PDB file of C-alpha atoms and ligand atoms in Angstrom:
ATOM      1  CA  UNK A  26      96.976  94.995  82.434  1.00 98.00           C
ATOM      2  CA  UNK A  27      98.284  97.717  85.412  1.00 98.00           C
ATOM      3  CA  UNK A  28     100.034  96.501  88.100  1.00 98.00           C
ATOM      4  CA  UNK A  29      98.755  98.385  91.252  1.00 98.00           C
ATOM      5  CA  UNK A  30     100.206  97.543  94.651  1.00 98.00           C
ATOM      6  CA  UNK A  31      98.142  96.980  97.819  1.00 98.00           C
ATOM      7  CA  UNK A  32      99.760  98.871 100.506  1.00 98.00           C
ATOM      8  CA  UNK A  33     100.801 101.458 102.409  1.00 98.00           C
ATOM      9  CA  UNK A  34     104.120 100.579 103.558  1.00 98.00           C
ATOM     10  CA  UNK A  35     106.678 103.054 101.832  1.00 98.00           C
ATOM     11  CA  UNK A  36     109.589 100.749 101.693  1.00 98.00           C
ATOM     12  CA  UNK A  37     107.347  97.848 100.052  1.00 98.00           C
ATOM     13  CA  UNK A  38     106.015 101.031  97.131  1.00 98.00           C
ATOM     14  CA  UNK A  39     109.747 102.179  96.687  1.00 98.00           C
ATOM     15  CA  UNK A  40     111.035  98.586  96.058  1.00 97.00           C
ATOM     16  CA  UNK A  41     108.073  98.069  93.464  1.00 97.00           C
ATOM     17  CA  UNK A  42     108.309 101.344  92.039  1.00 97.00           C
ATOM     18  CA  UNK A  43     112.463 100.938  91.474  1.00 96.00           C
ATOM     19  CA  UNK A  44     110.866  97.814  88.740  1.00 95.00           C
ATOM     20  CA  UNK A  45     109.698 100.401  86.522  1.00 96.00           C
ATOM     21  CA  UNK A  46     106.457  97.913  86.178  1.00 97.00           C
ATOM     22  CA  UNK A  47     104.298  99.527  89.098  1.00 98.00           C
ATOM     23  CA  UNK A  48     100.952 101.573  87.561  1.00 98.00           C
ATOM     24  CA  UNK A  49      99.599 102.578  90.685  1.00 98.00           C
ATOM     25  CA  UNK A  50      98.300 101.855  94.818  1.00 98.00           C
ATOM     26  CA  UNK A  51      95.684 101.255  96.511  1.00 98.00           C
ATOM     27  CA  UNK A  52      95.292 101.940 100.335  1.00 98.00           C
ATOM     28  CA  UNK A  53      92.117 101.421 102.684  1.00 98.00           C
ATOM     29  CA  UNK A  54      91.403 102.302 106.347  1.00 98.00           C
ATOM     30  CA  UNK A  55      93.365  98.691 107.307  1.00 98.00           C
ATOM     31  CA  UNK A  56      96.353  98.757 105.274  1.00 98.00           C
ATOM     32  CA  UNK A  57      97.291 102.975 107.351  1.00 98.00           C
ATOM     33  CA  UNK A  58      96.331 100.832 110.550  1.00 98.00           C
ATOM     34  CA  UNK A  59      98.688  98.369 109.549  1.00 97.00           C
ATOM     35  CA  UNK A  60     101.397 101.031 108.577  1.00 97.00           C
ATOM     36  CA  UNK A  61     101.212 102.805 111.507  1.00 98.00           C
ATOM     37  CA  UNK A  62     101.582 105.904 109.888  1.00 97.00           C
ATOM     38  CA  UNK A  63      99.674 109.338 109.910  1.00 98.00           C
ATOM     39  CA  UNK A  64      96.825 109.454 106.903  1.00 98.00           C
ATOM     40  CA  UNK A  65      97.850 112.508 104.964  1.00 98.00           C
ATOM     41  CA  UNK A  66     101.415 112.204 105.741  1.00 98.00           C
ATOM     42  CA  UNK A  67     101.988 108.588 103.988  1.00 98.00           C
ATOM     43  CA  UNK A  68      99.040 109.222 101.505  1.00 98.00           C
ATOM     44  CA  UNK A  69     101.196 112.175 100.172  1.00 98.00           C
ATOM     45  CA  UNK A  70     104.617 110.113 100.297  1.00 98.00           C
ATOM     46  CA  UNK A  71     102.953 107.303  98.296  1.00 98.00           C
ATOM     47  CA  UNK A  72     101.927 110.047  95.806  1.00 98.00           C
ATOM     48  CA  UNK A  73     105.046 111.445  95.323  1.00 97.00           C
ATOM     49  CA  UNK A  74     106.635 108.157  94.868  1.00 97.00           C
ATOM     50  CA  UNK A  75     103.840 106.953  92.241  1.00 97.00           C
ATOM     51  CA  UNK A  76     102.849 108.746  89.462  1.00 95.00           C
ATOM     52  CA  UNK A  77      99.868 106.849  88.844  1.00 98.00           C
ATOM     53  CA  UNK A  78      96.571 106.492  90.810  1.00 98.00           C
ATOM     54  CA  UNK A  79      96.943 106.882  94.965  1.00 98.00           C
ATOM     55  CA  UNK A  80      93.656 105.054  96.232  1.00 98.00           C
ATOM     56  CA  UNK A  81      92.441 106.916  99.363  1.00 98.00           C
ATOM     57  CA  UNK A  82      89.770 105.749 101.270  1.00 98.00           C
ATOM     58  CA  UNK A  83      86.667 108.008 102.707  1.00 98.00           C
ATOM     59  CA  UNK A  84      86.072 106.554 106.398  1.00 98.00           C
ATOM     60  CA  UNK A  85      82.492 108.500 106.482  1.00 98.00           C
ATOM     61  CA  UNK A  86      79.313 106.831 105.941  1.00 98.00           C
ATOM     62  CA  UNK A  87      76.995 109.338 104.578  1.00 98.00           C
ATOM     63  CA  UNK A  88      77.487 111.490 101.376  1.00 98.00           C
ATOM     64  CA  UNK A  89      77.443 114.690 102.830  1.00 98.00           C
ATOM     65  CA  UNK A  90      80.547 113.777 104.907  1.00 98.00           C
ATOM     66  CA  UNK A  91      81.863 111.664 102.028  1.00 98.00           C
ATOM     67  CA  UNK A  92      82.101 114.739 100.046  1.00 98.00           C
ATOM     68  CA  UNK A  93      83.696 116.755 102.941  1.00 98.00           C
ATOM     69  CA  UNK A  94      86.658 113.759 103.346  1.00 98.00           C
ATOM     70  CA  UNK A  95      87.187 113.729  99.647  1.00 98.00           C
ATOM     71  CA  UNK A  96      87.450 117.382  99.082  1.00 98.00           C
ATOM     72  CA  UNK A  97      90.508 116.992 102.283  1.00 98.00           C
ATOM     73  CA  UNK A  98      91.778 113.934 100.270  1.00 98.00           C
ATOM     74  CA  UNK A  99      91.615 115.442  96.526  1.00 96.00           C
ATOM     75  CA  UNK A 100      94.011 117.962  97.769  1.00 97.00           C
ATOM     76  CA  UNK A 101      96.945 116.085  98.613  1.00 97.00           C
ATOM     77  CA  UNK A 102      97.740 115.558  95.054  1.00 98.00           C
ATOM     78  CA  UNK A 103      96.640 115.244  91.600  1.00 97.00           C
ATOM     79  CA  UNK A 104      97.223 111.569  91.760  1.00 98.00           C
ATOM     80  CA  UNK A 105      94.724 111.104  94.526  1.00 98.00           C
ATOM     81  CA  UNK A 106      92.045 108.724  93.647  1.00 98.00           C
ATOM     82  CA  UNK A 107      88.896 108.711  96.317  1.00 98.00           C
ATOM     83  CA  UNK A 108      88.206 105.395  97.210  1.00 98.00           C
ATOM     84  CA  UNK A 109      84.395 105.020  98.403  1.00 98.00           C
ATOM     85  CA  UNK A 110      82.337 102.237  99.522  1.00 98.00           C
ATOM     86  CA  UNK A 111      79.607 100.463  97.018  1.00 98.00           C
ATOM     87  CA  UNK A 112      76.614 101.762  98.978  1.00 98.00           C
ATOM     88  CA  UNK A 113      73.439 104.271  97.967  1.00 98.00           C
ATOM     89  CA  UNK A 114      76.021 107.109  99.501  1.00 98.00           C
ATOM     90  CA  UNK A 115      79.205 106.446  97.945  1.00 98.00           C
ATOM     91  CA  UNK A 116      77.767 105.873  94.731  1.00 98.00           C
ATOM     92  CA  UNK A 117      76.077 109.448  94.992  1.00 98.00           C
ATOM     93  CA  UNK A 118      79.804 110.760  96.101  1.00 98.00           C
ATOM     94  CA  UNK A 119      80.972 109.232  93.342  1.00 98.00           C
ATOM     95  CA  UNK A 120      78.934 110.650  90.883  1.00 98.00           C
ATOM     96  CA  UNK A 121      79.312 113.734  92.200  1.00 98.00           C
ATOM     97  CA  UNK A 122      83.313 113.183  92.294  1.00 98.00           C
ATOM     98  CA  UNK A 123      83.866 111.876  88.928  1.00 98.00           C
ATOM     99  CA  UNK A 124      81.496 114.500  87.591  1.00 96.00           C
ATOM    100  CA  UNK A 125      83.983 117.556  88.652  1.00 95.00           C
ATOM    101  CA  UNK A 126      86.694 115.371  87.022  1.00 96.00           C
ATOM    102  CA  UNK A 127      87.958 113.410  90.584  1.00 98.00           C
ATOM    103  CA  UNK A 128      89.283 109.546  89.916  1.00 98.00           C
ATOM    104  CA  UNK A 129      87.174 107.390  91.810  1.00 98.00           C
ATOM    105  CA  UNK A 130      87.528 103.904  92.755  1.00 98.00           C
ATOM    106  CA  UNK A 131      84.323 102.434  94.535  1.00 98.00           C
ATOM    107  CA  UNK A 132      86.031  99.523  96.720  1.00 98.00           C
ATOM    108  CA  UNK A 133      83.990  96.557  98.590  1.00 98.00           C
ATOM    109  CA  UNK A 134      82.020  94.959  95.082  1.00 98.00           C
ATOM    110  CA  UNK A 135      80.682  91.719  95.671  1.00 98.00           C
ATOM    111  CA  UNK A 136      78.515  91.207  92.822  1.00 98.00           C
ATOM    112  CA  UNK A 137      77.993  91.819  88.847  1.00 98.00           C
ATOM    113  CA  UNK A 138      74.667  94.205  89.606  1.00 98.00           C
ATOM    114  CA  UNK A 139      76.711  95.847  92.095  1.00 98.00           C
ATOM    115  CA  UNK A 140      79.740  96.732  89.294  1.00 98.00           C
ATOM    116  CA  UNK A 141      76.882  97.660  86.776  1.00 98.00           C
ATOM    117  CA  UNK A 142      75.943 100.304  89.347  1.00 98.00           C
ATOM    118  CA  UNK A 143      79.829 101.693  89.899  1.00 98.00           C
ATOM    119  CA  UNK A 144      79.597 101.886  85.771  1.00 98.00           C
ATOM    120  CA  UNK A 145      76.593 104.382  86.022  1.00 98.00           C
ATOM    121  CA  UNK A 146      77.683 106.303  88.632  1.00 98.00           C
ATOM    122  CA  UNK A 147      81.109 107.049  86.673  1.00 98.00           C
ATOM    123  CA  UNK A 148      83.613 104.887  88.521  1.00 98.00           C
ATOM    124  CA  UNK A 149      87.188 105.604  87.226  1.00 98.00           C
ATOM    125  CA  UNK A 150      87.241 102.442  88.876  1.00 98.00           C
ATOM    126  CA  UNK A 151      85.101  99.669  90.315  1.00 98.00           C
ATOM    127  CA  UNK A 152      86.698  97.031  92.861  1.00 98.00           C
ATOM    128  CA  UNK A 153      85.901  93.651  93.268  1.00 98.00           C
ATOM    129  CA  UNK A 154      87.529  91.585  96.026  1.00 98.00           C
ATOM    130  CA  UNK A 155      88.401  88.153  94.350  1.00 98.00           C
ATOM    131  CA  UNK A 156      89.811  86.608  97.603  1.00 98.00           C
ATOM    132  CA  UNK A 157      86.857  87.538 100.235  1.00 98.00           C
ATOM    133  CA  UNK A 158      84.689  86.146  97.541  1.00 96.00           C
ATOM    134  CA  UNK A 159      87.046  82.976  97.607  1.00 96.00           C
ATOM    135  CA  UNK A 160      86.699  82.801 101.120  1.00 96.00           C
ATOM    136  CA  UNK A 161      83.232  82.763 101.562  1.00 97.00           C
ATOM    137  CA  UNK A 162      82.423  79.885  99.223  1.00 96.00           C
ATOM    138  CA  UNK A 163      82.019  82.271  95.633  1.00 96.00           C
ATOM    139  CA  UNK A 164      83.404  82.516  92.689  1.00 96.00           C
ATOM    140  CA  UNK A 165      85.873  85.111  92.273  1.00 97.00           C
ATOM    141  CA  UNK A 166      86.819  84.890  88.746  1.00 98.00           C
ATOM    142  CA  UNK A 167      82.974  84.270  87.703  1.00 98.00           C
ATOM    143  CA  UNK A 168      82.645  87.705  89.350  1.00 98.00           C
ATOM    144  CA  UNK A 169      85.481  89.610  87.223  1.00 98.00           C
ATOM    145  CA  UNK A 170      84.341  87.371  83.860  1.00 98.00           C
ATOM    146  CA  UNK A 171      80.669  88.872  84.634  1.00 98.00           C
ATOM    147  CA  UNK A 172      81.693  92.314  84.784  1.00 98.00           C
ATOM    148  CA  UNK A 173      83.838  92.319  81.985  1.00 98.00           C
ATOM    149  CA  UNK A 174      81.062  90.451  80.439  1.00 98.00           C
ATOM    150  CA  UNK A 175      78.424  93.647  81.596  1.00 98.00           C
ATOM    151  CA  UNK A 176      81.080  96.500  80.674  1.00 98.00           C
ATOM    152  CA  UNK A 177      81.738  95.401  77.285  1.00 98.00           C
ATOM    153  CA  UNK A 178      78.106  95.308  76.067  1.00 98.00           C
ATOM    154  CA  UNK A 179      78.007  99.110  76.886  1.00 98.00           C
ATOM    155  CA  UNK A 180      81.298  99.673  76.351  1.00 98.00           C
ATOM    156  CA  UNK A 181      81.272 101.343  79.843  1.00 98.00           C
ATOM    157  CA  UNK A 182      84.655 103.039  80.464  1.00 98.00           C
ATOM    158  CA  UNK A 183      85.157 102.432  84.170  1.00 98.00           C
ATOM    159  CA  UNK A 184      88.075 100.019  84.744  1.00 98.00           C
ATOM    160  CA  UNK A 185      87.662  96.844  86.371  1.00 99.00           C
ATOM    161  CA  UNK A 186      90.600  96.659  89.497  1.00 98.00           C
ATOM    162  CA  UNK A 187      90.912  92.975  90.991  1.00 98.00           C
ATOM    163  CA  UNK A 188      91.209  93.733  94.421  1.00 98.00           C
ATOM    164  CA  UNK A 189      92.051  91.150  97.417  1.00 98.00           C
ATOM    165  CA  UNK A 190      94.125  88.982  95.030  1.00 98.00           C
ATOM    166  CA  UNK A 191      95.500  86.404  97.083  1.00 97.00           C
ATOM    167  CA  UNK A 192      98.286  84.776  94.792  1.00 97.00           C
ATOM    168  CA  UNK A 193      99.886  84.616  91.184  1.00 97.00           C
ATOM    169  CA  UNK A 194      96.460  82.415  89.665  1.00 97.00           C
ATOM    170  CA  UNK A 195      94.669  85.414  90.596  1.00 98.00           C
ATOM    171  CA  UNK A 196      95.980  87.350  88.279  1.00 98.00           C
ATOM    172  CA  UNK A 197      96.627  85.096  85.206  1.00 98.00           C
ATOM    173  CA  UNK A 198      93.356  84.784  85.664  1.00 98.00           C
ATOM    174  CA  UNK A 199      92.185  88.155  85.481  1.00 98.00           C
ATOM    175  CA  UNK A 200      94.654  88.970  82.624  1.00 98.00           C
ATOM    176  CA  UNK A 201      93.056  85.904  81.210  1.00 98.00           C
ATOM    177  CA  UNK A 202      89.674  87.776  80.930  1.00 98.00           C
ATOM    178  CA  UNK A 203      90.811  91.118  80.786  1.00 98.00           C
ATOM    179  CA  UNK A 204      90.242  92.864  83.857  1.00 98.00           C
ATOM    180  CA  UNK A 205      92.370  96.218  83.807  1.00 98.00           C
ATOM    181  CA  UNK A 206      94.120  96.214  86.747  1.00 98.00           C
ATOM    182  CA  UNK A 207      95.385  94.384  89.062  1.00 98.00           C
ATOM    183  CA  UNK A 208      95.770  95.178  92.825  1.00 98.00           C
ATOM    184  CA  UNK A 209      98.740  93.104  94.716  1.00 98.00           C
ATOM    185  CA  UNK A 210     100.152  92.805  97.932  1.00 98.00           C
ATOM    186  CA  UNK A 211     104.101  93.272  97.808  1.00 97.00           C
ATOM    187  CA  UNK A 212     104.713  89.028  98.099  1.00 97.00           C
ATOM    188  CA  UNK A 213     102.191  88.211  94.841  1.00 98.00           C
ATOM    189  CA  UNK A 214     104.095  90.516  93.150  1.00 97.00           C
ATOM    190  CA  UNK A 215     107.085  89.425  93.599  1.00 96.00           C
ATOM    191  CA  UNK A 216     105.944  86.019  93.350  1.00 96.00           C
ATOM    192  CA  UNK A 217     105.317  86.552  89.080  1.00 97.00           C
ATOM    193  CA  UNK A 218     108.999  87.154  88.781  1.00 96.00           C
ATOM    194  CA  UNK A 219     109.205  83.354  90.068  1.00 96.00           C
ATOM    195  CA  UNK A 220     110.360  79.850  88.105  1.00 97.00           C
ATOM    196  CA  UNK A 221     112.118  77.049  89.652  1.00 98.00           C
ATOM    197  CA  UNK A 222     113.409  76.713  85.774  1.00 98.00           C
ATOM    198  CA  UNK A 223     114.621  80.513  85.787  1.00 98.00           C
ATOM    199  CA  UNK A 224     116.600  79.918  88.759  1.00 98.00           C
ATOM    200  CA  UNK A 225     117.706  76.752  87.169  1.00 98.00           C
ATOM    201  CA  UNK A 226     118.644  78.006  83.949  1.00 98.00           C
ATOM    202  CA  UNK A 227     120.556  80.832  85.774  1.00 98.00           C
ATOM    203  CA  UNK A 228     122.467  78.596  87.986  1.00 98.00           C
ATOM    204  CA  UNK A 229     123.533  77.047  84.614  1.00 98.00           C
ATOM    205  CA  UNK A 230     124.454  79.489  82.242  1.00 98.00           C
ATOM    206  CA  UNK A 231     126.874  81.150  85.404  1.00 98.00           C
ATOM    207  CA  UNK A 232     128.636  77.997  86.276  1.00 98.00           C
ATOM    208  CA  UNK A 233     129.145  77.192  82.048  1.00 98.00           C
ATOM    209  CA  UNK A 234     130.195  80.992  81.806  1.00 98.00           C
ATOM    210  CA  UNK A 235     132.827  80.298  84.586  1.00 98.00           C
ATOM    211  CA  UNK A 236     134.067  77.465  82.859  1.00 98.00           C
ATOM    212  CA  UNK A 237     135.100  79.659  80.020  1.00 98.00           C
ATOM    213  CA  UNK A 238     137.167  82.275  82.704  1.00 98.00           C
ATOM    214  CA  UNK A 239     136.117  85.171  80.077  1.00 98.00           C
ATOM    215  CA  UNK A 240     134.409  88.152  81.368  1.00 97.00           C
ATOM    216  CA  UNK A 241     132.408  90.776  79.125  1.00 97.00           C
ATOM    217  CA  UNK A 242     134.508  93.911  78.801  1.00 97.00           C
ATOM    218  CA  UNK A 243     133.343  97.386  79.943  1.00 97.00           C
ATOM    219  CA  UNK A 244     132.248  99.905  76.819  1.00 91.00           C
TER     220      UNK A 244
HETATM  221  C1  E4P B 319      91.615  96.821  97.590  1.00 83.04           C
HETATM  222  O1  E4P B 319      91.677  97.973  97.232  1.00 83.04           O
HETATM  223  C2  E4P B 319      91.722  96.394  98.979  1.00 83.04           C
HETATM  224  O2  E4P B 319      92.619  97.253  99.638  1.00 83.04           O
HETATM  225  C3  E4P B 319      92.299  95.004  99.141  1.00 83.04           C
HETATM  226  O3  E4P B 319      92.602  94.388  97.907  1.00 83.04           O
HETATM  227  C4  E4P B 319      91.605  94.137 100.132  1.00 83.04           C
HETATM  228  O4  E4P B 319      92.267  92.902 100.209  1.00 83.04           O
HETATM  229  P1  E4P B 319      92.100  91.868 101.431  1.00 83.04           P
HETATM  230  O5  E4P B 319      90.841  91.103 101.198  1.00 83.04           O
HETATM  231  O6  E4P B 319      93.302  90.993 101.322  1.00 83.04           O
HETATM  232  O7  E4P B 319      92.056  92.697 102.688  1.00 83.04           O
END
């Protein structure tokens, strides 16, 4: 499964970059409000810090306008992936997109039928918002076990992202099923690294090594 953080902070992307475990961002229109920052300028700092997919988000609502953002967007870098909404116009933007050989994540999927419609309009990748689901009495998981579900009996190619993962169970869950990627804020990240035992075993081991007063000579 890729690990994609959910951010555009540039100190957050450096720190999970420097892991060597980090596959990719995604951004939207609340995330640059959070960051304070200037659109293009941190879209094209995140891209130079990431090799992987850069999700950046179209603010227009109609295709035509779509298109016009994207074409702005697609030239930042070749690791620019247009994000676009799951309506009747960003699905037409995507097609068009993904047709001329633009990555394409279509962000804001709420249901199965929805996904099965990001599949046939070429998504690179569809996005469905566990958490928000969560939060308004769904199922989240039964969401990302129906798509996977849909995908693999047409062996559509678009990648299922996890988006608006909350914490760790999120995403041993989706690994569980096999969603593609996952898309983390900065803390659920770090928050895989985490054992009480691992610190435990650590604290150990150190004050046993100690003990011994050897140290492990330089090569
Ligand atoms: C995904 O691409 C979105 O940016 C994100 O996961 C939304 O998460 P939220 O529901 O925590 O805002």
């Amino acid at each position: 499964m890729k690990f994609f953080v959910d951010t555009a902070d540039i100190a957050d992307i450096k720190e999970m970059a420097d892991t060597g475990l980090l596959d990719g961002v995604t951004t939207n229109p609340s995330l640059i409000a959070k960051s304070g920052r200037d659109f293009m300028e941190v879209t094209k700092e995140i891209c130079d810090l990431v090799d992987g997919p850069v999700s950046a988000e179209v603010v227009a609502l109609d295709h035509e306008t779509m298109m016009k953002e994207a074409e702005t967007l697609r030239k930042i870098a070749d690791n620019v992936c247009i994000k676009v909404p799951l309506t009747i116009d960003g699905l037409k933007t995507c097609k068009k997109l993904t047709g001329d050989g633009t990555m394409v994540n279509v962000t804001l999927c709420f249901s199965a039928n929805q996904a099965l419609l990001a599949a046939k309009a070429g998504a690179t990748f569809v996005s469905p918002f566990v958490g928000r689901h969560d939060d308004n009495g769904f199922d989240g998981m039964e969401l990302i076990a129906d798509i996977r579900r849909i995908y693999d009996n047409y062996d559509f190619g678009t990648e299922i992202l996890v988006a608006s993962i909350r914490n760790p169970v999120h995403v041993l869950q989706s690994a569980r099923i096999g969603a593609d990627v996952a898309t983390m804020p900065p803390a659920v990240i770090k928050g895989l690294f985490k054992h009480v035992l691992t610190d435990k075993g650590i604290e150990g081991f150190i004050a046993d090594w100690e003990k011994t007063g050897q140290t492990i000579p330089a090569s």
